XYZ file of C-alpha atoms in Angstrom:
639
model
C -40.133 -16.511 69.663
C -38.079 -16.079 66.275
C -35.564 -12.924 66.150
C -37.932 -11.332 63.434
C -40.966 -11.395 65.956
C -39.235 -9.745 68.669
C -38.176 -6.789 66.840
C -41.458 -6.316 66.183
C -43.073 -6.778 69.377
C -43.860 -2.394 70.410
C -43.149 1.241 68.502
C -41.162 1.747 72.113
C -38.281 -0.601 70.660
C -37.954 1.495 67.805
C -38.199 5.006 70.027
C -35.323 3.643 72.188
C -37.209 3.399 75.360
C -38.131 0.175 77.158
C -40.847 1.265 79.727
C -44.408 3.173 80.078
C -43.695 6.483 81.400
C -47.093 7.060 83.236
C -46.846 3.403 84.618
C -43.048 4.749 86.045
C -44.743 7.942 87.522
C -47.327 5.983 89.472
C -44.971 3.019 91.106
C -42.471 5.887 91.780
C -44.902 7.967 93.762
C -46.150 5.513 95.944
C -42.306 3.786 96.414
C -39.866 4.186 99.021
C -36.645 5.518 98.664
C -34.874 2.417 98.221
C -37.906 0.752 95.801
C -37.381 3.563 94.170
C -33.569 3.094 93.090
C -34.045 -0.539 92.935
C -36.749 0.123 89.888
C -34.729 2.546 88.060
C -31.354 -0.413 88.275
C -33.854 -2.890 86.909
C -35.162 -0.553 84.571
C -31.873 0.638 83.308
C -31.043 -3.309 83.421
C -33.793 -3.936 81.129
C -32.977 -0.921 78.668
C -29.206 -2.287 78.643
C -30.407 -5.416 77.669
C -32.836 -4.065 74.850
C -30.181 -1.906 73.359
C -27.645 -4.803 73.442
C -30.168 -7.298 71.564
C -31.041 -4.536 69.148
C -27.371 -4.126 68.539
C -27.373 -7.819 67.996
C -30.051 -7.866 65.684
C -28.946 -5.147 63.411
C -25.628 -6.947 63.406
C -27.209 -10.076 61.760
C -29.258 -8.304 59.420
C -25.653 -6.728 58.107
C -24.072 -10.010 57.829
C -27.128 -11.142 56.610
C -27.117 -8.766 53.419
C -23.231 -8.963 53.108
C -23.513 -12.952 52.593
C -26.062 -12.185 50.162
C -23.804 -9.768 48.046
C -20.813 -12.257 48.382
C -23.383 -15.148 46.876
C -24.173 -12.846 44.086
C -20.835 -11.737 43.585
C -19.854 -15.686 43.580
C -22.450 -15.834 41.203
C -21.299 -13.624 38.624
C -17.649 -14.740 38.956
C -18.755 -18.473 38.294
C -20.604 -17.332 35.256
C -17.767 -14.970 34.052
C -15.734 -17.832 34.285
C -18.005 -20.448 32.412
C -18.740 -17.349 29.736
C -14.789 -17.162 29.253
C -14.146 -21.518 29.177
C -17.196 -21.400 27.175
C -15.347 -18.670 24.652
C -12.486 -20.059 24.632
C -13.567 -23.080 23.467
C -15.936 -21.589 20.728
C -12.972 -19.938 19.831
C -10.551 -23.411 19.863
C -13.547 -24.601 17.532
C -13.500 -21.205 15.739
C -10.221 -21.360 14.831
C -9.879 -25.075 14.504
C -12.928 -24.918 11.238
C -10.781 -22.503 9.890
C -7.465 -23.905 9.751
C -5.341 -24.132 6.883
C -1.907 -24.804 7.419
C 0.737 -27.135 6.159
C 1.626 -29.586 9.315
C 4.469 -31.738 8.270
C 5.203 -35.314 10.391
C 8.237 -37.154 10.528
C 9.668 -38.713 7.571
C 10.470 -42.812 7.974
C 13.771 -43.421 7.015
C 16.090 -46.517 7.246
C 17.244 -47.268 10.958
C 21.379 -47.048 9.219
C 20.216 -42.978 8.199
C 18.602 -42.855 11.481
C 21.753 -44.306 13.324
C 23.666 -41.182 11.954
C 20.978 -38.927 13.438
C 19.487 -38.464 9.912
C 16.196 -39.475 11.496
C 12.655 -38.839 10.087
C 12.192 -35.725 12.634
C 15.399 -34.057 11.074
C 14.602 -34.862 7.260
C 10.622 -33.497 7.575
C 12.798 -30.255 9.680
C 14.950 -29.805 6.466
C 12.108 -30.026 4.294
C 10.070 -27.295 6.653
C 12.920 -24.905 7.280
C 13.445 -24.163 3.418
C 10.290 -24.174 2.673
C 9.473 -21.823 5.667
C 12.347 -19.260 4.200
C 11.109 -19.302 0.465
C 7.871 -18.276 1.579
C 9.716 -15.484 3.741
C 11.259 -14.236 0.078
C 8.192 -14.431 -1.466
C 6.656 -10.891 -2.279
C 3.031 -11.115 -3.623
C 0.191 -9.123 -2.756
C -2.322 -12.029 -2.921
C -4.494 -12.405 0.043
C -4.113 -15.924 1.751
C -7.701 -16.257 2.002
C -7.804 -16.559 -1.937
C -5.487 -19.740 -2.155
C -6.453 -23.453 -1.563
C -3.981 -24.138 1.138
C -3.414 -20.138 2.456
C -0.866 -21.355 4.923
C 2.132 -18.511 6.010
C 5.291 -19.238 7.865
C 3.159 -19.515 11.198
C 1.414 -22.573 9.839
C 3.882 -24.243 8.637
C 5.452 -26.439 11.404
C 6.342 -29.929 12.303
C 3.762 -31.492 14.144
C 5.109 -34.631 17.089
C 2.429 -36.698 18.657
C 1.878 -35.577 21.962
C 1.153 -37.508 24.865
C -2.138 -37.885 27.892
C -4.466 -35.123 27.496
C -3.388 -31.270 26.660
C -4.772 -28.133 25.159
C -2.521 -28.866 22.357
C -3.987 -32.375 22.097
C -7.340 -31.164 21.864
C -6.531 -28.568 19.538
C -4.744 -31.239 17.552
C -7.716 -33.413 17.534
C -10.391 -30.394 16.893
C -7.840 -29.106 13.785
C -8.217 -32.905 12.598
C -12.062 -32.900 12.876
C -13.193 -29.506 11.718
C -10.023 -27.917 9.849
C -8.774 -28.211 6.314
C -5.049 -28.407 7.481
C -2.688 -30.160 4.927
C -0.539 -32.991 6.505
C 2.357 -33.616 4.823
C 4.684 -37.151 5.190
C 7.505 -39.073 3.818
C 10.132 -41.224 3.484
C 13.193 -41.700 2.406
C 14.872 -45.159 0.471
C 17.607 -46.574 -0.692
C 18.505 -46.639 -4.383
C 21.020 -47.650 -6.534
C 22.686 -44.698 -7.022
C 21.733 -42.886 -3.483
C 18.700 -42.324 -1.807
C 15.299 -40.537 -3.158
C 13.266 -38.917 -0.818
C 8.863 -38.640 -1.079
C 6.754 -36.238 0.502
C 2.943 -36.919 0.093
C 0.898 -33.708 0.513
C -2.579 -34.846 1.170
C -5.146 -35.147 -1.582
C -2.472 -32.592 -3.745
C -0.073 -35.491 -4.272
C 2.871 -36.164 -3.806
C 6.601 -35.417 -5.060
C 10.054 -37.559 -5.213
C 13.334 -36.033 -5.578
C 16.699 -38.205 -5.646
C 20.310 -38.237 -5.458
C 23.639 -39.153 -3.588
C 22.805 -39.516 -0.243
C 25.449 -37.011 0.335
C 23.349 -34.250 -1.616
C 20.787 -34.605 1.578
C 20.629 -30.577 1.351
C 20.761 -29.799 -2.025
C 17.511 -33.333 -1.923
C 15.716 -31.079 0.982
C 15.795 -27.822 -1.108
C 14.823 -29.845 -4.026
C 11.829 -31.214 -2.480
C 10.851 -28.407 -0.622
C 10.557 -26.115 -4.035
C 8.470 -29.470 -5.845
C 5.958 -28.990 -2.528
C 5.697 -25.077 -3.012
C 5.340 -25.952 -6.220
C 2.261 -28.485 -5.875
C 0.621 -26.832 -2.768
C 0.767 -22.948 -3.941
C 1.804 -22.998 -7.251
C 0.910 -19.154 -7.650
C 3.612 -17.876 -4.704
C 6.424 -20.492 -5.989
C 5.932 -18.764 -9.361
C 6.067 -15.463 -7.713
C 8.934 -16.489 -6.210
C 11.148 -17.631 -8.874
C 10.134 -14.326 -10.558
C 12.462 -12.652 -8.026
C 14.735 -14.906 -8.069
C 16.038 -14.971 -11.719
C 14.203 -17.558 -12.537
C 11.449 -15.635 -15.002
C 11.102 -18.292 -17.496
C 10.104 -20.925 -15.126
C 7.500 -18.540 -13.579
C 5.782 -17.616 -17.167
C 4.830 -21.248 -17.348
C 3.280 -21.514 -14.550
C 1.276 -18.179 -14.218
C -0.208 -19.283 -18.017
C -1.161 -22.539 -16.353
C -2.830 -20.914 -13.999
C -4.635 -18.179 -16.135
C -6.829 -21.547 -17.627
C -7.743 -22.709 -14.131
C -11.000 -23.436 -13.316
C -10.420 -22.117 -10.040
C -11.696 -18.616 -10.307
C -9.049 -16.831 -7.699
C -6.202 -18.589 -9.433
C -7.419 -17.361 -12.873
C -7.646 -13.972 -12.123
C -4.123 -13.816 -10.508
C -2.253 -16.098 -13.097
C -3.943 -14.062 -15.996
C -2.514 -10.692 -14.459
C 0.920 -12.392 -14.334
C 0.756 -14.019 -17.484
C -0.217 -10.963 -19.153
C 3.295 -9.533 -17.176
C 5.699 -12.345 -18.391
C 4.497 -12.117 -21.798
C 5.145 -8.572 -21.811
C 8.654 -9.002 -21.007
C 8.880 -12.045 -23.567
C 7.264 -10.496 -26.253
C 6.762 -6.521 -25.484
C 4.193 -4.614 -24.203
C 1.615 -4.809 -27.055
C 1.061 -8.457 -26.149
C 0.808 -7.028 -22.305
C -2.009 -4.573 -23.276
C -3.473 -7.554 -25.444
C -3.512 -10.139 -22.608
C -4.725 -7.590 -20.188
C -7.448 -6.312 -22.024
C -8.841 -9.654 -22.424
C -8.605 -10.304 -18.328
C -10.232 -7.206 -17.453
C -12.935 -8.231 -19.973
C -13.509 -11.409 -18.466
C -13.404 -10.125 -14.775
C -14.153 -6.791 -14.482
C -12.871 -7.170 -10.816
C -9.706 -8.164 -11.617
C -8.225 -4.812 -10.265
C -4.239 -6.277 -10.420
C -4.746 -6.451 -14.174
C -6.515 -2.996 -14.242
C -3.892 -1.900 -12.188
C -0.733 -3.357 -14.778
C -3.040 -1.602 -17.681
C -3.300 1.675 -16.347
C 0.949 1.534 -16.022
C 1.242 0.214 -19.204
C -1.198 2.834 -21.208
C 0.885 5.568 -19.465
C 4.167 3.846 -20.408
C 3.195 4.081 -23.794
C 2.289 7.803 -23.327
C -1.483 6.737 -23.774
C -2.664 9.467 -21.099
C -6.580 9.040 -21.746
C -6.692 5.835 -21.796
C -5.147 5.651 -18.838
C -6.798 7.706 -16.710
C -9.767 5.992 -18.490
C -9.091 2.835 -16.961
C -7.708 4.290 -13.641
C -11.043 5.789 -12.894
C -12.688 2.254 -13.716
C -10.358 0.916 -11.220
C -10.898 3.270 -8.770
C -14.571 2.545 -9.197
C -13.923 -1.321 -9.230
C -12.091 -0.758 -5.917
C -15.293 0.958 -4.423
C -17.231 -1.786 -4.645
C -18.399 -5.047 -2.714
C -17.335 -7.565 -5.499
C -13.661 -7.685 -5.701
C -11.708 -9.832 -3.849
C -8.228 -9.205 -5.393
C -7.455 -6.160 -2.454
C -8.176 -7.127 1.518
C -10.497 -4.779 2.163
C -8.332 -3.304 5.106
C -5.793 -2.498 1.753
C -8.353 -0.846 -0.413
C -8.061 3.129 0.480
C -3.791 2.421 0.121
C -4.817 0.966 -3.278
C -7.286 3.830 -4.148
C -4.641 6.281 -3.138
C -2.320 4.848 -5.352
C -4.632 4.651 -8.305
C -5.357 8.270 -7.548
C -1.669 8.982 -7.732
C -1.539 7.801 -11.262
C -4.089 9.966 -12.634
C -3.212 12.981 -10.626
C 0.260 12.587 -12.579
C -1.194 11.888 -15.790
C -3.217 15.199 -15.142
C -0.107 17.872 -13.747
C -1.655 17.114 -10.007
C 2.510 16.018 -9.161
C 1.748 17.998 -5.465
C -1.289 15.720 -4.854
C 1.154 12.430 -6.143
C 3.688 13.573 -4.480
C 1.886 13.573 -1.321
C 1.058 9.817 -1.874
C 4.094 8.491 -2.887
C 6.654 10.410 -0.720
C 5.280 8.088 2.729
C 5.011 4.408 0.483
C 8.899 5.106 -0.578
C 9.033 5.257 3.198
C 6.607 2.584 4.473
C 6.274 0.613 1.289
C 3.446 -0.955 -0.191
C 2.565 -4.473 -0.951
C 3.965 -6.442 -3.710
C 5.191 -3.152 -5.184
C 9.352 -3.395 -5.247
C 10.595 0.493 -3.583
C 12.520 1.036 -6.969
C 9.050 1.049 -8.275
C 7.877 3.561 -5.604
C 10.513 5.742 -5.907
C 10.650 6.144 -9.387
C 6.967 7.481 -9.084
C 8.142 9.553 -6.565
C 10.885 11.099 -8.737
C 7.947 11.656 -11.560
C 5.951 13.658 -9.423
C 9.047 15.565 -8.066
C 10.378 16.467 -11.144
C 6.772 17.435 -12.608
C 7.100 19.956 -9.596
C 10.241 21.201 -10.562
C 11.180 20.696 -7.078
C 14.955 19.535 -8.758
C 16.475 19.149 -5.763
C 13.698 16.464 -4.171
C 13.995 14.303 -7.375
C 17.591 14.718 -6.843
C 18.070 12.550 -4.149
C 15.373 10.859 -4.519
C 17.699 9.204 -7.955
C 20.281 9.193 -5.983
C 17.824 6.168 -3.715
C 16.883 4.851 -6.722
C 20.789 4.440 -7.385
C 21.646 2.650 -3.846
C 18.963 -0.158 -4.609
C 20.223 -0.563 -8.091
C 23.789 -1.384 -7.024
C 22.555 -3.389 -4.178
C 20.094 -5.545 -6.772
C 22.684 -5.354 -9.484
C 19.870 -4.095 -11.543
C 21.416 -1.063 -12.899
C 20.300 1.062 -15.616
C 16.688 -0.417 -15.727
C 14.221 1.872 -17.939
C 12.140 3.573 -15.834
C 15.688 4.756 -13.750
C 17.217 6.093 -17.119
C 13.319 7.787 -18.481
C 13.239 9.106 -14.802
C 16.757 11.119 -14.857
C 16.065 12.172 -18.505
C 12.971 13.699 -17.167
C 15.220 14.978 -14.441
C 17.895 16.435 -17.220
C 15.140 17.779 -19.310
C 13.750 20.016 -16.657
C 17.116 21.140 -15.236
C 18.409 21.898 -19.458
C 20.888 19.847 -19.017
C 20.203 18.706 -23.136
C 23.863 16.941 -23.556
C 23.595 15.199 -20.054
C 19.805 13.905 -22.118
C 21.783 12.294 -24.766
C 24.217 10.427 -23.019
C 21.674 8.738 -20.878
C 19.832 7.950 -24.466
C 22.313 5.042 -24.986
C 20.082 1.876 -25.643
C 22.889 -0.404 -24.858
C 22.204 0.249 -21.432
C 18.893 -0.239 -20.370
C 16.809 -2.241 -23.316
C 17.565 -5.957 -22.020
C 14.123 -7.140 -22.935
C 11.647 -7.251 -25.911
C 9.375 -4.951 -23.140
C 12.228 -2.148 -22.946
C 12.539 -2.766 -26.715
C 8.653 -1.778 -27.454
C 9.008 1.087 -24.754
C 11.663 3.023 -25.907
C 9.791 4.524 -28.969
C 7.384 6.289 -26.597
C 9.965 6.797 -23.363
C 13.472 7.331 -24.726
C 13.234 8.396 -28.266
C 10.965 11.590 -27.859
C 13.333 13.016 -25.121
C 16.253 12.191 -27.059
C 14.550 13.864 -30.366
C 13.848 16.980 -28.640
C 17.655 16.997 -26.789
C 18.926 16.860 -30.108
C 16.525 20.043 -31.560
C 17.625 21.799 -28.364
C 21.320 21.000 -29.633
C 20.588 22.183 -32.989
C 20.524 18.400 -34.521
C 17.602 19.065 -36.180
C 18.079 16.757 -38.784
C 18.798 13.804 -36.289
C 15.510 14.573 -34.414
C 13.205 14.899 -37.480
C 14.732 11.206 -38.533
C 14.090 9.803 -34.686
C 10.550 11.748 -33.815
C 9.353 10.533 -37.106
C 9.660 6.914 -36.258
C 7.252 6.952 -33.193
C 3.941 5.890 -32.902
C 1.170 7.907 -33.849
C -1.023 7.471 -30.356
C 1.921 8.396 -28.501
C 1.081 11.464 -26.569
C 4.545 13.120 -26.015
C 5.772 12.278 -28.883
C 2.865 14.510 -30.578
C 4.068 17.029 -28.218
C 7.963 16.803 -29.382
C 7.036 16.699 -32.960
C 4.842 20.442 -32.035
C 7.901 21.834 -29.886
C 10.554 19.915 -32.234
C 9.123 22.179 -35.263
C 8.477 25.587 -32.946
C 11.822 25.519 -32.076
C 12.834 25.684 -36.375
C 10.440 28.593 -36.715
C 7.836 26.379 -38.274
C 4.471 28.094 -36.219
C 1.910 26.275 -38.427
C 3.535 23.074 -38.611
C 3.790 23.409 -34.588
C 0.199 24.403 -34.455
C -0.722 21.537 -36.455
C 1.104 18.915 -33.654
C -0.539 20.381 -30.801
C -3.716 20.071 -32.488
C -3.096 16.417 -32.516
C -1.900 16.261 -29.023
C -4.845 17.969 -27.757
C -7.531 15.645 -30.525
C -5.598 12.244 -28.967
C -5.898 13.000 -25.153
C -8.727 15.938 -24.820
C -8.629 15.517 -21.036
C -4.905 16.064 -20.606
C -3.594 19.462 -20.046
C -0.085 19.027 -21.162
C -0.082 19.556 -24.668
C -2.318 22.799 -24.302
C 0.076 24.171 -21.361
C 3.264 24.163 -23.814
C 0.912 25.441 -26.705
C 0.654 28.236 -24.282
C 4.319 28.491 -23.878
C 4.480 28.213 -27.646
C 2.859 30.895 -28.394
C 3.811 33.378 -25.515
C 7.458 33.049 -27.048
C 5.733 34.166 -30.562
C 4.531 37.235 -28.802
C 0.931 36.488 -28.656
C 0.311 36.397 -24.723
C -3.523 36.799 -25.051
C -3.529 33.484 -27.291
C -1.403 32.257 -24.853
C -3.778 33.096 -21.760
C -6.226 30.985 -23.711
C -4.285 27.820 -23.818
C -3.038 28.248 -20.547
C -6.868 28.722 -19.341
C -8.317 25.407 -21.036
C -4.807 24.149 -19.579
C -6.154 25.200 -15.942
C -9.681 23.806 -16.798
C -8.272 20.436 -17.642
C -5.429 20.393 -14.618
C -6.791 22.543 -12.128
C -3.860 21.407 -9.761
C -0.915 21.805 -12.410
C 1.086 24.783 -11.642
C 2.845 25.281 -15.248
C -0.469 26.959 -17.127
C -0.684 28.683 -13.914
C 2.672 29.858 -13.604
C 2.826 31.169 -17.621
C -0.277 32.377 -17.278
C 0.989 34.893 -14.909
C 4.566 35.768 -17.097
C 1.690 36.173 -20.024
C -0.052 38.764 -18.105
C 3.497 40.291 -16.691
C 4.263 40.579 -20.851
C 0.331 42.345 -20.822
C 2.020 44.968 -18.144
C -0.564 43.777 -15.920
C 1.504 42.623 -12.986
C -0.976 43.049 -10.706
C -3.382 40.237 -12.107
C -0.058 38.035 -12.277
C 0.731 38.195 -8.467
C -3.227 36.143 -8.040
C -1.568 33.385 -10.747
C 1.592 33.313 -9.400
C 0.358 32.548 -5.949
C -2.170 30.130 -6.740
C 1.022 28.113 -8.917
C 3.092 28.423 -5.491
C 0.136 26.137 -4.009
C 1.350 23.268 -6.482
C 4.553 24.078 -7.115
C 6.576 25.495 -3.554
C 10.006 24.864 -4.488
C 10.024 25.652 -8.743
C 12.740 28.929 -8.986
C 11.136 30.320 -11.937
C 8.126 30.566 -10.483
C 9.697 32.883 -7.494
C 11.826 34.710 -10.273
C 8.995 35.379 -12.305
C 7.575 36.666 -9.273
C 9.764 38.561 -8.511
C 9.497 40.357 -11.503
C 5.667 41.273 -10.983
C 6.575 42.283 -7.249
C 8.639 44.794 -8.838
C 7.109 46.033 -11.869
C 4.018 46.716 -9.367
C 6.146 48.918 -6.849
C 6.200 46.043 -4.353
C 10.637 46.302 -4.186
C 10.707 44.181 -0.590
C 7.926 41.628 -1.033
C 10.313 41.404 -4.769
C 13.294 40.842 -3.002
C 12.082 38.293 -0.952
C 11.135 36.139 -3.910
C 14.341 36.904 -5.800
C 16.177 35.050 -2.467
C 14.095 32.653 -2.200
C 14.830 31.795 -5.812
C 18.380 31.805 -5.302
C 18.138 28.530 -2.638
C 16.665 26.543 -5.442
C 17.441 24.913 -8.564
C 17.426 27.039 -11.988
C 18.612 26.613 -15.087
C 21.709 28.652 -16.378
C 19.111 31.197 -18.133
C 16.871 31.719 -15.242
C 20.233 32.124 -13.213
C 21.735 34.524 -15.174
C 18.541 36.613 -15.070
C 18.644 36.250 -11.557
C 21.519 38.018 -11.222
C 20.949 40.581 -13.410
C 17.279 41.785 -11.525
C 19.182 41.439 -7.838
C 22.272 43.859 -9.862
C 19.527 46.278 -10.491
């Protein structure tokens, strides 16, 4: 009888007792004594035995079910174990398909280099290591995945044949069969006059360099440029650009803006439309990059380049203009120019530019004070912190832009590249705000800034309208009629200098005139309306003013200077109480500008408020003002 059968043999098995209690009664009534006991033993006997087999039989059906779990468990392990081989070998194929890299072998050389321990695994090394640190100094923001060969520094090595079977052999053989790796080989020969060394780069071709054989470095280095040259002809450009070596670069990006190869178009037209710039000045930029973004929307670098060159030449709507078409470029699905994972850093950017061309220097600021920090791709930090300084300055937060120049200084000694344009337009800006009208001038020197035909074209609508309006400040009218005159008629600011250039000689209508072509060349910008305002509070005329300054506010909504007037223009109305409401929205944009917590000040008191007054007049005296505002200062905290 099996084990299951038993265990199902009576319900008295499951109660726990082994006998029939009326069949006990009846054989222990008619027993003897001793019959008696002897039943009960072999009845207890019996139960003994039950309980032990039941015991038993529960044990086994425990073991039972644990064996069962421990097969399942087994199970599960085995196929967690085939799912990960299994992965890891879709992945091996994965990443095999997709490989790209640049796998050099050793170079055959003559058995007398060889001897000397020139052999082919040190010559192919040579050629690697330099080309494995040029790519290192290479600064581009093009995405690998957009080149032919989009090898980096991890996939460039020198590959030895392995021996018997490995991961790395299999891997080897996969990257053969399913990847697009390039294998580059060589040699090096004897010539007459030294030795010449060959490295063929798959189906790109190949490339000989020679020399004395004692030149092996200077041969290595040689070769090693004619290979970064051949394989990514794009990056080699970009990195002679940064490495003095301009000219060569120009060629080579206007090679590659008549590529057939779409990706290589777009990025050597962008570049092109750079070099030309600085060959030629920055109308042939705008003309080159104009014609890009015509033939690829989508080519956001060259929107990019266009929306810094428009503003460089003080073309404020157009620049925003295009900024917004970038921004809505960068939104969607077609582009490939920006990794996605880079596109909100590159919308934030664009943003920045517009918010500066529009008074919104808190909301710039707030972009470009972490990239001077962090940096951002293929953007040099001298770049990033002169936009800081712009938006600092717009702020009249002095004491920010301050040492923020003063950064801008450290990297120019370190490059060598001192007194670069947007450096000397950035402390101009700087002098301008602070009064400082002489210190203006002496930075106006062209000898030392315009090295190129670009700095040539820019100065008209950088330099010269500061300068002009320095000199009017100085009383040179004369000189600053001659200069202002000689700027370009779409040049925003220098509509503006012209209007403040004549208001400052008493000439109202003539000033009137100026801002009215200001305001017809950029309608969208609030600058030109803003000092209009300021204009015509000095006249007297505050409630003209408060009109400027409100179409100002309509335009900029984040630009504290309407704001701030707006409130001395109702101070002027004796209506300090509506001032305090302008004042504090200003403070929003504008923290750390003195005048704005002198002025007030000024309302605090005229509206009975003497403590809250106080408090604005110290606060005031922590930051920068100009000698005016100071000695005003200290006349109000006198009284």
């Amino acid at each position: 009888m099996s084990e299951e059968t038993e265990g199902q043999d009576t319900g008295a098995e499951a109660s726990g007792v082994g006998v029939d209690p009326f069949a006990a009664a009846m054989a222990l009534g008619g027993a003897s004594r001793e019959e008696a006991d002897a039943f009960l033993k072999d009845q207890r006997a019996l139960i003994a035995a039950q309980l032990h087999h039941l015991h038993e039989q529960f044990k086994h059906l425990h073991l039972s079910v644990w064996e069962k779990q421990l097969g399942v468990l087994l199970r599960v392990a085995t196929a967690v174990v085939g799912i990960a081989v299994a992965s890891g070998f879709a992945l091996m194929v994965w990443d095999a398909a997709h490989s790209n890299g640049l796998l050099f072998e050793p170079f055959s050389v003559p058995p007398d280099l060889a001897s000397r321990g020139l052999t082919g695994d040190v010559v192919a090394a040579k050629v690697l290591d330099r080309l494995t640190l040029m790519q290192k100094q290479t600064s581009s923001q093009r995405p690998a995945r957009t080149y032919a060969n989009s090898w980096d520094q991890h996939d460039i090595k020198l590959e030895i044949p392995e021996t018997g079977v490995s991961l790395a052999e299999l891997d080897n053989w996969l990257r053969g069969k399913l990847g697009h790796d390039t294998h580059v080989s060589g040699d090096v020969v004897h010539t007459a006059s030294g030795i010449a060394l060959t490295a063929r780069a798959g189906e790109d071709g190949a490339e000989s360099v020679a020399g004395p054989q004692d030149d092996i470095d200077a041969l290595t280095q040689q070769l090693a440029e004619s290979l970064y040259r051949l394989t990514q002809p794009f990056r080699y450009a970009m990195y002679l650009t940064t490495h003095g070596r301009a000219d060569e670069a120009a060629l080579i990006f206007h090679e590659l803006s008549k590529s057939d190869n779409r990706e290589d178009r777009i990025w050597g037209l962008n570049r092109w439309a750079v070099s030309l710039g600085s060959q030629e000045g920055v109308d042939a930029q705008v003309r080159v990059l104009e014609e890009a973004v015509t033939a690829e929307p989508d080519n956001i670098g060259a929107w990019t380049n266009l929306v810094g060159t428009q503003m460089n030449k003080s073309r404020p709507e157009e620049a925003v203009r295009d900024g917004r078409i970038e921004l809505q470029r960068l939104a969607g699905t077609t582009q490939t120019y920006v990794l996605s994972a880079n596109v909100p850093g590159a919308r934030q950017r664009t943003q920045a530019y517009i918010d500066e061309q529009m008074g919104a220097f808190e909301d710039a600021r707030r972009v470009w004070a972490p990239l001077s920090q962090s940096g951002y791709p293929g953007l040099p930090l001298s770049s990033l912190l002169s936009n800081l300084a712009e938006a600092e300055t717009g702020l009249h937060d002095l004491a920010a832009a301050r040492a923020t120049l003063a950064r801008m200084d450290d990297i120019a000694r370190q490059t060598g590249d001192q007194g670069s344009l947007s450096a000397v337009f950035q402390k101009m800006a700087w002098n301008s705000a602070a009064e400082n009208w002489s210190g203006v001038l002496a930075l106006g020197d062209a000898s030392t800034f315009a090295k190129s035909p670009r700095d040539h074209s820019l100065m008209p609508t950088t330099i010269v309208p500061r300068m002009t309006y320095a000199e009017a400040r100085l009383g040179n009218f004369a000189a600053a009629e001659a200069r202002i005159a000689a700027t370009p008629a779409d040049c925003y600011i220098c509509l503006r200098m012209r209007a403040r250039i004549a208001e400052l000689q008493g000439q109202h209508a003539r000033a009137d005139w100026w801002f009215g072509r200001a305001v017809q060349s950029a309608p969208s910008i609030p600058m030109a309306e803003s000092e209009w305002g300021q204009a015509l509070l000095g006249r007297g005329q505050p409630d003209a003013a408060i009109e400027k300054f409100r179409l100002a506010n309509q335009k900029g909504p984040h630009f504290a200077d309407p704001l701030e007037m707006w409130g001395e223009a109702l101070t002027a109305k004796n209506q300090s109480h509506l001032a305090l409401a302008k004042f504090a929205e200003a403070e929003k944009y504008a923290s750390n500008w003195g005048r704005l917590h002198l002025k007030w000040g000024e309302a605090l008191g005229y509206a009975g408020r003497k403590d809250a007054a106080r408090a604005q007049y110290q606060k005031a005296s922590t930051l920068d003002l100009t000698a005016a505002d100071e000695a005003e200062l200290a006349r109000v905290m006198r009284g």
